[in-house]
C-alpha positions in Angstrom: 0.0 -0.1 0.0 0.7 3.7 -1.0 1.9 5.8 2.1 2.4 9.0 2.1 4.0 10.9 5.1 3.9 14.3 6.2 5.7 16.5 7.5 5.5 19.8 9.2 7.6 22.0 11.6 6.9 25.8 12.5 10.3 27.5 11.2 10.8 31.4 11.4 6.8 31.8 13.6 5.6 29.7 10.9 3.8 26.2 10.3 5.7 24.8 7.2 3.7 21.6 5.8 4.3 18.6 2.8 2.9 16.1 2.1 5.0 13.2 -0.2 4.2 9.9 -1.4 7.0 7.8 -1.3 8.5 3.8 -2.0 12.0 4.3 -1.3 14.1 4.5 2.2 16.2 6.9 -0.2 13.1 9.9 -0.6 13.1 10.2 4.2 16.6 11.6 3.7 16.8 15.8 4.4 13.3 15.2 7.0 13.2 18.2 9.5 10.1 18.9 11.5 8.1 15.7 13.1 7.6 12.8 10.6 4.1 11.2 10.3 3.3 8.2 9.1 -1.0 8.4 6.8 -1.8 5.5 5.2 -3.2 6.6 1.2 -2.8 8.9 -0.7 -3.6 13.3 1.2 -4.4 15.3 -1.5 -4.4 18.8 0.5 -3.3 19.5 3.9 -4.7 23.5 6.2 -3.6 24.3 9.1 -6.0 25.3 11.8 -3.5 26.6 14.3 -7.0 28.5 16.7 -7.5 24.2 17.2 -3.5 23.1 17.7 -4.6 21.3 14.2 -3.7 19.8 10.7 -6.5 18.8 8.4 -5.5 16.1 5.5 -7.7 15.4 3.4 -7.1 11.7 2.3 -8.4 10.9 -1.2 -7.9 6.6 -0.8 -9.9 6.2 2.6 -12.7 8.8 2.0 -11.4 11.2 5.2 -10.2 13.8 6.7 -7.2 13.0 9.6 -7.5 15.2 12.1 -3.4 15.9 13.5 -2.5 17.4 16.7 0.0 20.3 16.3 0.9 19.5 19.9 1.1 15.9 20.6 2.9 15.6 16.3 -0.5 13.0 16.2 -3.1 11.1 14.3 -5.5 12.1 16.9 -8.6 11.8 14.8 -10.7 11.4 11.0 -13.8 12.2 10.0 -15.8 10.8 7.1 -16.4 12.9 4.2 -17.2 10.3 1.7 -15.4 9.6 -1.5 -12.5 10.9 -2.8 -11.8 14.8 -1.0 -9.7 16.8 -3.2 -9.4 19.6 -1.4 -10.2 21.1 1.8 -10.2 24.3 3.0 -10.9 26.8 6.4 -13.3 29.5 6.2 -11.7 33.5 7.5 -13.7 32.4 10.9 -12.4 29.0 11.6 -15.4 27.7 12.1 -15.9 25.6 8.8 -13.6 23.2 7.7 -15.5 22.5 3.7 -13.7 19.7 2.2 -14.5 18.6 -2.0 -15.5 15.4 -2.8 -13.9 14.4 -6.3 -16.6 11.5 -6.2 -18.8 10.7 -4.0 -20.6 6.9 -3.9 -23.8 5.9 -4.2 -25.2 9.8 -4.2 -27.1 10.8 -6.4 -24.0 12.8 -8.7 -20.7 11.4 -8.4 -19.2 15.0 -6.4 -20.3 16.4 -3.4 -18.8 19.8 -0.6 -19.5 18.3 2.9 -19.4 21.4 5.2 -17.7 20.9 8.5 -19.0 22.9 11.5 -15.6 22.0 14.0 -17.1 23.3 16.6 -19.9 20.5 17.0 -18.3 18.6 13.7 -21.6 17.8 12.5 -22.0 17.8 9.1 -24.1 19.2 5.9 -23.3 17.6 2.3 -24.1 19.4 -0.8 -24.4 17.6 -4.0 -21.9 19.0 -7.4 -22.2 18.3 -11.0 -18.8 18.4 -11.8 -16.0 17.5 -10.2 -14.1 19.4 -8.1 -10.7 19.7 -7.5 -9.4 22.8 -5.1 -11.1 25.1 -3.2 -10.5 28.8 -1.0 -12.0 31.1 0.9 -12.8 34.7 1.0 -13.1 37.5 1.8 -16.9 37.6 1.8 -17.4 34.2 3.6 -18.2 32.7 0.6 -15.6 29.7 -1.4 -14.7 30.0 -4.7 -14.4 25.7 -6.0 -12.5 24.7 -9.8 -14.3 21.4 -10.9 -13.4 20.2 -14.3 -15.5 22.2 -16.3 -16.5 25.1 -14.3 -15.6 27.6 -11.7 -18.3 28.4 -8.7 -18.7 30.3 -6.2 -20.1 28.4 -2.7 -22.4 29.6 0.4 -22.8 27.0 3.2 -24.7 29.1 4.5 -27.1 28.7 2.2 -26.0 26.0 0.0 -26.0 27.8 -2.6 -23.9 27.0 -5.9 -22.7 30.1 -8.6 -21.3 29.7 -11.7 -18.3 32.6 -12.0 -17.3 31.4 -15.7 -16.9 28.0 -17.5 -12.5 26.9 -18.2 -13.8 27.0 -21.9 -13.9 30.3 -21.4 -10.5 31.0 -19.7 -9.1 28.9 -22.4 -9.6 31.4 -24.8 -7.1 34.0 -22.1 -4.0 33.4 -23.5 -3.0 30.8 -20.4 1.5 29.6 -20.5 0.0 26.6 -20.9 -1.5 24.4 -24.3 -5.2 23.9 -23.4 -6.6 21.0 -22.9 -9.0 19.0 -25.9 -12.0 19.0 -23.1 -11.9 19.8 -19.6 -12.5 16.3 -18.9 -8.4 16.5 -19.4 -7.6 18.6 -16.4 -7.2 16.6 -13.0 -5.4 18.9 -10.9 -6.2 22.4 -10.0 -5.0 24.5 -6.9 -5.9 28.0 -5.4 -5.2 29.8 -2.1 -6.6 33.0 -0.6 -5.1 36.6 -1.4 -3.6 38.0 1.6 -6.5 40.4 2.0 -9.2 37.8 0.8 -10.5 40.2 -1.7 
């Protein structure tokens, strides 16, 4: 089985985290901080400093692993459905949004799970297209990129609003070759700017 090495440590007043899938002992050289072995494929991580927690989206296990940054140990796992592809924390730190690339058994294949970190309650919202990445903005809405479009998601009402399509973006002068069709897009990455706008 594939193992993921999660390494994190505090350097220069900032938490640093790395996730690397390894199959060779040679790749473990030069490690800094604490090493935590997790089974599965970690697709994204998010740091929750007030709760001293690091959340890791475990793509193959269908869960979010919760690691304590004080004890450097896996303390729990939160089941979220099939293949969590990304996650992000709300600006107020109350909600963890998890996108599921494939939600087995649901009416649609993909979904967004909103976890209230105060009581660990969850709400699941179906999506039409597989999500790749997400980030919260200052307004409390999350921007989600899928294989087909970019949507704005409001967790307080569970509503989706299409911002643009990937096909529209492909008409711009991007520094990479355009895919033949949106389903060829298999990865995405997002981050909010410092001011969240």
